[in-house]
Amino acid sequence: MSRKAIFPGSFDPFTNGHLDTVQRASKLFDEVIIACMTNIKKHPLFTAEEKQMLIEAAVADLPNVNVVALPHQLTVNFAQSLGAQYMVRGLRSPQDFAYEADVATINSQLAPQVETVFLLADPKYRNLSSSMVKEVASFGADVSQLVPANIAEALHEKFGDHHA
Ligand code: ADP
């Protein structure tokens, strides 16, 4: 049976840290499905459909990676409906661990068939977050070292000449 993993996240925007996690996961699993969710509490900049298109272009060189917009549904239920046996999450810090461990525990109760797999963030990306990228981009500063090139361009278009 092929090993299918879902990598869910807000990806608002998708950063080089997310990309590194996807690249590594694509070597561990037969198929990786990136699921973009919209977390209203996190003041979304991009819609799920915009994120899907941007991420598709950013991972175009990874043949076993696909991108979907997460429907309004519990992530583990969606993972099951896709037939994914694994859920990938990245860990940058003890804070990430504390939160992710709670989520993984609930998920394992709801869907014991879906195993959560944590990939430790590369030290280069441990301080990189989507919210930091948004803040830097909102001031019109260069984010080309932090996100894939097409996403830097989309951020530039979103913020335009308006510098917060
Ligand atoms: P969520 O709202 O689900 O936390 P994020 O887009 O912030 O969505 O993150 C998605 C996943 O990617 C999470 O598991 C998060 O810990 C991980 N992640 C975020 N930033 C990085 C990074 N710089 N390096 C590796 N993993 C990361």
GROMACS .gro file of C-alpha atoms and ligand atoms in nm, residues 7-13 15-18 20-21 24 37 39 42 88-92 96 99-100 119-122 125-130, ligand 1:
model
   62
    7PHE     CA    1   0.075   1.827   0.543
    8PRO     CA    2  -0.189   2.069   0.669
    9GLY     CA    3  -0.125   2.432   0.754
   10SER     CA    4  -0.233   2.792   0.720
   11PHE     CA    5   0.062   2.865   0.486
   12ASP     CA    6  -0.025   3.236   0.491
   13PRO     CA    7   0.217   3.259   0.322
   15THR     CA    8   0.772   2.996   0.354
   16ASN     CA    9   1.110   2.839   0.282
   17GLY     CA   10   1.067   2.655   0.615
   18HIS     CA   11   0.744   2.495   0.491
   20ASP     CA   12   1.205   2.243   0.340
   21THR     CA   13   0.957   2.031   0.537
   24ARG     CA   14   1.200   1.619   0.323
   37MET     CA   15  -0.654   2.590   0.563
   39ASN     CA   16  -0.750   3.019   1.014
   42LYS     CA   17  -0.469   3.443   1.217
   88VAL     CA   18   0.315   1.573   0.886
   89ARG     CA   19   0.381   1.873   1.110
   90GLY     CA   20   0.695   2.080   1.156
   91LEU     CA   21   0.850   2.157   1.494
   92ARG     CA   22   1.054   2.474   1.542
   96ASP     CA   23   0.550   2.435   1.880
   99TYR     CA   24   0.087   2.290   2.101
  100GLU     CA   25   0.148   2.017   1.846
  119LEU     CA   26   0.988   1.681   1.128
  120LEU     CA   27   1.228   1.901   1.322
  121ALA     CA   28   1.272   2.234   1.146
  122ASP     CA   29   1.612   2.295   0.995
  125TYR     CA   30   1.438   2.812   0.945
  126ARG     CA   31   1.366   2.781   1.317
  127ASN     CA   32   1.292   3.150   1.354
  128LEU     CA   33   1.092   3.178   1.035
  129SER     CA   34   0.715   3.218   1.063
  130SER     CA   35   0.445   3.326   0.820
  165ADP     P1   36  -0.083   2.630   1.139
  165ADP     O1   37  -0.182   2.744   1.147
  165ADP     O2   38  -0.145   2.498   1.113
  165ADP     O3   39   0.017   2.625   1.251
  165ADP     P2   40   0.138   2.719   0.971
  165ADP     O4   41   0.131   2.755   0.826
  165ADP     O5   42   0.179   2.824   1.066
  165ADP     O6   43  -0.004   2.660   1.002
  165ADP     O7   44   0.234   2.595   0.988
  165ADP     C1   45   0.209   2.471   0.925
  165ADP     C2   46   0.309   2.367   0.978
  165ADP     O8   47   0.441   2.403   0.936
  165ADP     C3   48   0.313   2.358   1.131
  165ADP     O9   49   0.338   2.223   1.167
  165ADP     C4   50   0.430   2.445   1.167
  165ADP    O10   51   0.488   2.405   1.289
  165ADP     C5   52   0.524   2.417   1.048
  165ADP     N1   53   0.616   2.528   1.025
  165ADP     C6   54   0.591   2.660   1.029
  165ADP     N2   55   0.701   2.732   1.003
  165ADP     C7   56   0.800   2.641   0.981
  165ADP     C8   57   0.939   2.654   0.954
  165ADP     N3   58   0.998   2.773   0.944
  165ADP     N4   59   1.010   2.540   0.937
  165ADP     C9   60   0.951   2.418   0.950
  165ADP     N5   61   0.820   2.400   0.979
  165ADP    C10   62   0.745   2.511   0.995
   0.00000   0.00000   0.00000
